[in-house]
């Protein structure tokens, strides 16, 4: 297990290389491959897999990695999600308005919109391109520099700006990406040039389609008088993706250890790669083709669903139940909800608490105020999908779904330690 400072440095590097779900899946895959995990292809038959370490990608944005004992051993499973709320380019995004070039976007997930204004934005995601033989290929792009900005309206033109105001996604969330000038601009050509810059060996005839997202060009930062805080975009849920990947890299359990990092959690998880889709079930059915055996194995397995929780905000303490005030720096949060928005049970909560004690990590409890709607995550979906005992947990954080979220470094380290412990023998 990495010491605190090295762990946070690696986490920051993971976040920087993961501006989109595609990049997060690729970053996790690279860490696993570097540790000797072998990539499996879903388009091939796997047959009976020998004991070993494997990973598989779906849609280039979801990943399952696992150690396989080739026995009916239980599965120790950690789940997290690779996607974060943001702004995704529309298919024909480029437009000219009052001398400026702009890119039209759709809002992906429940983004907190106000913080997106007046920040340098970069662009990343996936493009589908055609090679000179007519073949369709796919590549991940990342401009890695500011290319857009969404200036807010000056206070002089809107004296009400500091009172609560609705934001119109169609008319107000349109980043500027340049001066229009008088010559025609072909956005596909700009993407093609970026692809050639990133992959000199690629020979794209043209870019056919894209799934590109704006993201905060500012790198993650440490803040606080003693650098206690980690401030960054996408802490929800890249901290959990990173911790799960680190745990699997060092797994030495006699159980089968598996991580699943799903895309599309922020938009309801209904997709081929999402937690409501068949990805995990498909992989488990290949590993354990005999139905009754598979069911027996799953009933003795355990799933930790890791997704960030709401720490109590010192300026808004009334938003929490007074008996349940998870604080920054005091360890992972166990999430409860009577209406099964979280899958934690007395048994699974107790098991996670015991794990925390073994790892010498503190734990806290969260339940929503009874007069506030409760969020949800992949835990209940996976529990309902494969019938596995599940606990929902996550690091406490502030400003969830902002372009800049805040967490305590020590909590990120606590999460890494308890998840690593989960995949260790004895
Ligand atoms: Co989340």
PDB file of C-alpha atoms in Angstrom, residues 221-353:
ATOM      1  CA  UNK A 221      -4.776  21.111  -6.841  1.00  0.00           C
ATOM      2  CA  UNK A 222      -4.009  20.648  -3.169  1.00  0.00           C
ATOM      3  CA  UNK A 223      -5.503  23.414  -1.021  1.00  0.00           C
ATOM      4  CA  UNK A 224      -5.713  24.269   2.670  1.00  0.00           C
ATOM      5  CA  UNK A 225      -3.194  25.615   5.181  1.00  0.00           C
ATOM      6  CA  UNK A 226      -1.653  22.160   5.339  1.00  0.00           C
ATOM      7  CA  UNK A 227      -2.758  20.999   1.884  1.00  0.00           C
ATOM      8  CA  UNK A 228      -5.529  18.922   3.429  1.00  0.00           C
ATOM      9  CA  UNK A 229      -7.940  19.337   0.531  1.00  0.00           C
ATOM     10  CA  UNK A 230      -7.922  17.824  -2.909  1.00  0.00           C
ATOM     11  CA  UNK A 231      -9.743  20.194  -5.266  1.00  0.00           C
ATOM     12  CA  UNK A 232     -10.548  18.919  -8.745  1.00  0.00           C
ATOM     13  CA  UNK A 233     -13.112  18.124 -11.365  1.00  0.00           C
ATOM     14  CA  UNK A 234     -14.567  14.596 -11.435  1.00  0.00           C
ATOM     15  CA  UNK A 235     -13.640  13.521  -7.893  1.00  0.00           C
ATOM     16  CA  UNK A 236     -17.067  11.887  -8.262  1.00  0.00           C
ATOM     17  CA  UNK A 237     -16.206   9.222  -9.137  1.00  0.00           C
ATOM     18  CA  UNK A 238     -12.583   8.997 -10.247  1.00  0.00           C
ATOM     19  CA  UNK A 239     -11.387   8.718  -6.642  1.00  0.00           C
ATOM     20  CA  UNK A 240     -13.311   5.438  -6.372  1.00  0.00           C
ATOM     21  CA  UNK A 241     -12.148   4.239  -9.834  1.00  0.00           C
ATOM     22  CA  UNK A 242      -8.558   4.885  -8.793  1.00  0.00           C
ATOM     23  CA  UNK A 243      -8.929   3.222  -5.377  1.00  0.00           C
ATOM     24  CA  UNK A 244     -10.591   0.154  -6.950  1.00  0.00           C
ATOM     25  CA  UNK A 245      -7.855  -0.148  -9.576  1.00  0.00           C
ATOM     26  CA  UNK A 246      -5.096   0.201  -6.973  1.00  0.00           C
ATOM     27  CA  UNK A 247      -6.759  -2.465  -4.830  1.00  0.00           C
ATOM     28  CA  UNK A 248      -6.932  -4.903  -7.743  1.00  0.00           C
ATOM     29  CA  UNK A 249      -3.319  -4.303  -8.771  1.00  0.00           C
ATOM     30  CA  UNK A 250      -2.124  -5.601  -5.409  1.00  0.00           C
ATOM     31  CA  UNK A 251      -4.863  -8.210  -4.826  1.00  0.00           C
ATOM     32  CA  UNK A 252      -3.667 -11.468  -3.256  1.00  0.00           C
ATOM     33  CA  UNK A 253      -6.934 -12.907  -1.955  1.00  0.00           C
ATOM     34  CA  UNK A 254      -7.924 -16.557  -2.242  1.00  0.00           C
ATOM     35  CA  UNK A 255     -11.279 -15.214  -3.435  1.00  0.00           C
ATOM     36  CA  UNK A 256     -11.770 -14.016  -6.986  1.00  0.00           C
ATOM     37  CA  UNK A 257     -11.308 -10.239  -6.887  1.00  0.00           C
ATOM     38  CA  UNK A 258     -13.187  -8.157  -9.432  1.00  0.00           C
ATOM     39  CA  UNK A 259     -13.678  -4.474 -10.142  1.00  0.00           C
ATOM     40  CA  UNK A 260     -16.373  -3.054 -12.384  1.00  0.00           C
ATOM     41  CA  UNK A 261     -16.120   0.558 -13.508  1.00  0.00           C
ATOM     42  CA  UNK A 262     -19.342   1.515 -15.295  1.00  0.00           C
ATOM     43  CA  UNK A 263     -20.062   4.381 -17.659  1.00  0.00           C
ATOM     44  CA  UNK A 264     -23.436   6.178 -17.754  1.00  0.00           C
ATOM     45  CA  UNK A 265     -24.136   6.231 -14.000  1.00  0.00           C
ATOM     46  CA  UNK A 266     -24.830   9.962 -14.147  1.00  0.00           C
ATOM     47  CA  UNK A 267     -27.611   9.447 -16.695  1.00  0.00           C
ATOM     48  CA  UNK A 268     -29.382   6.459 -15.125  1.00  0.00           C
ATOM     49  CA  UNK A 269     -27.095   3.548 -16.102  1.00  0.00           C
ATOM     50  CA  UNK A 270     -29.395   2.198 -18.846  1.00  0.00           C
ATOM     51  CA  UNK A 271     -26.949   1.250 -21.619  1.00  0.00           C
ATOM     52  CA  UNK A 272     -24.909  -1.697 -22.869  1.00  0.00           C
ATOM     53  CA  UNK A 273     -21.997  -0.490 -20.732  1.00  0.00           C
ATOM     54  CA  UNK A 274     -24.010   0.904 -17.792  1.00  0.00           C
ATOM     55  CA  UNK A 275     -24.767  -0.774 -14.459  1.00  0.00           C
ATOM     56  CA  UNK A 276     -28.325  -1.549 -15.569  1.00  0.00           C
ATOM     57  CA  UNK A 277     -26.978  -3.291 -18.676  1.00  0.00           C
ATOM     58  CA  UNK A 278     -25.686  -6.867 -18.902  1.00  0.00           C
ATOM     59  CA  UNK A 279     -21.889  -6.271 -18.806  1.00  0.00           C
ATOM     60  CA  UNK A 280     -21.159  -7.798 -15.397  1.00  0.00           C
ATOM     61  CA  UNK A 281     -23.678 -10.609 -15.838  1.00  0.00           C
ATOM     62  CA  UNK A 282     -22.217 -11.452 -19.255  1.00  0.00           C
ATOM     63  CA  UNK A 283     -18.694 -11.733 -17.859  1.00  0.00           C
ATOM     64  CA  UNK A 284     -19.814 -13.794 -14.849  1.00  0.00           C
ATOM     65  CA  UNK A 285     -21.762 -16.173 -17.109  1.00  0.00           C
ATOM     66  CA  UNK A 286     -18.637 -16.771 -19.172  1.00  0.00           C
ATOM     67  CA  UNK A 287     -16.551 -17.460 -16.071  1.00  0.00           C
ATOM     68  CA  UNK A 288     -19.204 -19.608 -14.383  1.00  0.00           C
ATOM     69  CA  UNK A 289     -21.334 -21.087 -17.179  1.00  0.00           C
ATOM     70  CA  UNK A 290     -23.234 -23.513 -14.944  1.00  0.00           C
ATOM     71  CA  UNK A 291     -26.239 -21.593 -13.579  1.00  0.00           C
ATOM     72  CA  UNK A 292     -26.678 -23.176 -10.156  1.00  0.00           C
ATOM     73  CA  UNK A 293     -22.969 -23.021  -9.428  1.00  0.00           C
ATOM     74  CA  UNK A 294     -22.908 -19.365 -10.477  1.00  0.00           C
ATOM     75  CA  UNK A 295     -25.835 -18.546  -8.213  1.00  0.00           C
ATOM     76  CA  UNK A 296     -24.199 -20.299  -5.264  1.00  0.00           C
ATOM     77  CA  UNK A 297     -20.954 -18.399  -5.874  1.00  0.00           C
ATOM     78  CA  UNK A 298     -22.755 -15.068  -6.134  1.00  0.00           C
ATOM     79  CA  UNK A 299     -24.701 -15.699  -2.931  1.00  0.00           C
ATOM     80  CA  UNK A 300     -21.453 -16.023  -1.003  1.00  0.00           C
ATOM     81  CA  UNK A 301     -19.895 -13.030  -2.779  1.00  0.00           C
ATOM     82  CA  UNK A 302     -19.793  -9.416  -1.619  1.00  0.00           C
ATOM     83  CA  UNK A 303     -20.052  -6.145  -3.520  1.00  0.00           C
ATOM     84  CA  UNK A 304     -18.718  -2.781  -2.357  1.00  0.00           C
ATOM     85  CA  UNK A 305     -20.310   0.000  -4.411  1.00  0.00           C
ATOM     86  CA  UNK A 306     -18.029   3.030  -4.059  1.00  0.00           C
ATOM     87  CA  UNK A 307     -19.381   6.445  -5.011  1.00  0.00           C
ATOM     88  CA  UNK A 308     -18.830   9.795  -3.342  1.00  0.00           C
ATOM     89  CA  UNK A 309     -21.060  10.923  -0.476  1.00  0.00           C
ATOM     90  CA  UNK A 310     -22.132  14.386   0.665  1.00  0.00           C
ATOM     91  CA  UNK A 311     -20.004  15.651   3.523  1.00  0.00           C
ATOM     92  CA  UNK A 312     -21.784  18.145   5.754  1.00  0.00           C
ATOM     93  CA  UNK A 313     -21.023  21.641   4.451  1.00  0.00           C
ATOM     94  CA  UNK A 314     -20.148  23.956   7.366  1.00  0.00           C
ATOM     95  CA  UNK A 315     -22.169  26.777   5.754  1.00  0.00           C
ATOM     96  CA  UNK A 316     -25.240  24.593   5.150  1.00  0.00           C
ATOM     97  CA  UNK A 317     -25.413  22.144   8.082  1.00  0.00           C
ATOM     98  CA  UNK A 318     -29.236  22.180   8.001  1.00  0.00           C
ATOM     99  CA  UNK A 319     -29.128  20.180   4.750  1.00  0.00           C
ATOM    100  CA  UNK A 320     -28.130  17.074   6.737  1.00  0.00           C
ATOM    101  CA  UNK A 321     -29.912  15.000   9.352  1.00  0.00           C
ATOM    102  CA  UNK A 322     -28.483  16.232  12.693  1.00  0.00           C
ATOM    103  CA  UNK A 323     -27.609  12.664  13.754  1.00  0.00           C
ATOM    104  CA  UNK A 324     -25.823  11.922  10.476  1.00  0.00           C
ATOM    105  CA  UNK A 325     -23.202  14.534   9.691  1.00  0.00           C
ATOM    106  CA  UNK A 326     -20.346  12.950   7.724  1.00  0.00           C
ATOM    107  CA  UNK A 327     -17.335  15.244   7.981  1.00  0.00           C
ATOM    108  CA  UNK A 328     -14.399  15.751   5.656  1.00  0.00           C
ATOM    109  CA  UNK A 329     -11.346  13.866   6.865  1.00  0.00           C
ATOM    110  CA  UNK A 330     -13.157  11.327   9.007  1.00  0.00           C
ATOM    111  CA  UNK A 331     -13.206   8.365   6.666  1.00  0.00           C
ATOM    112  CA  UNK A 332     -15.475   6.636   4.157  1.00  0.00           C
ATOM    113  CA  UNK A 333     -19.228   7.037   4.561  1.00  0.00           C
ATOM    114  CA  UNK A 334     -21.636   4.099   4.715  1.00  0.00           C
ATOM    115  CA  UNK A 335     -24.888   5.109   2.975  1.00  0.00           C
ATOM    116  CA  UNK A 336     -28.297   3.949   4.140  1.00  0.00           C
ATOM    117  CA  UNK A 337     -31.745   4.416   2.611  1.00  0.00           C
ATOM    118  CA  UNK A 338     -34.941   2.666   3.688  1.00  0.00           C
ATOM    119  CA  UNK A 339     -36.331   2.904   0.148  1.00  0.00           C
ATOM    120  CA  UNK A 340     -33.373   1.032  -1.365  1.00  0.00           C
ATOM    121  CA  UNK A 341     -31.815   4.017  -3.104  1.00  0.00           C
ATOM    122  CA  UNK A 342     -28.747   2.548  -1.415  1.00  0.00           C
ATOM    123  CA  UNK A 343     -28.345  -1.209  -1.109  1.00  0.00           C
ATOM    124  CA  UNK A 344     -26.707  -1.266   2.355  1.00  0.00           C
ATOM    125  CA  UNK A 345     -28.228  -3.749   4.813  1.00  0.00           C
ATOM    126  CA  UNK A 346     -27.416  -4.317   8.477  1.00  0.00           C
ATOM    127  CA  UNK A 347     -25.313  -7.302   7.398  1.00  0.00           C
ATOM    128  CA  UNK A 348     -23.426  -5.550   4.587  1.00  0.00           C
ATOM    129  CA  UNK A 349     -22.918  -2.356   6.611  1.00  0.00           C
ATOM    130  CA  UNK A 350     -21.504  -4.369   9.497  1.00  0.00           C
ATOM    131  CA  UNK A 351     -19.204  -6.261   7.172  1.00  0.00           C
ATOM    132  CA  UNK A 352     -17.811  -3.021   5.735  1.00  0.00           C
ATOM    133  CA  UNK A 353     -17.388  -1.559   9.228  1.00  0.00           C
TER     134      UNK A 353
END
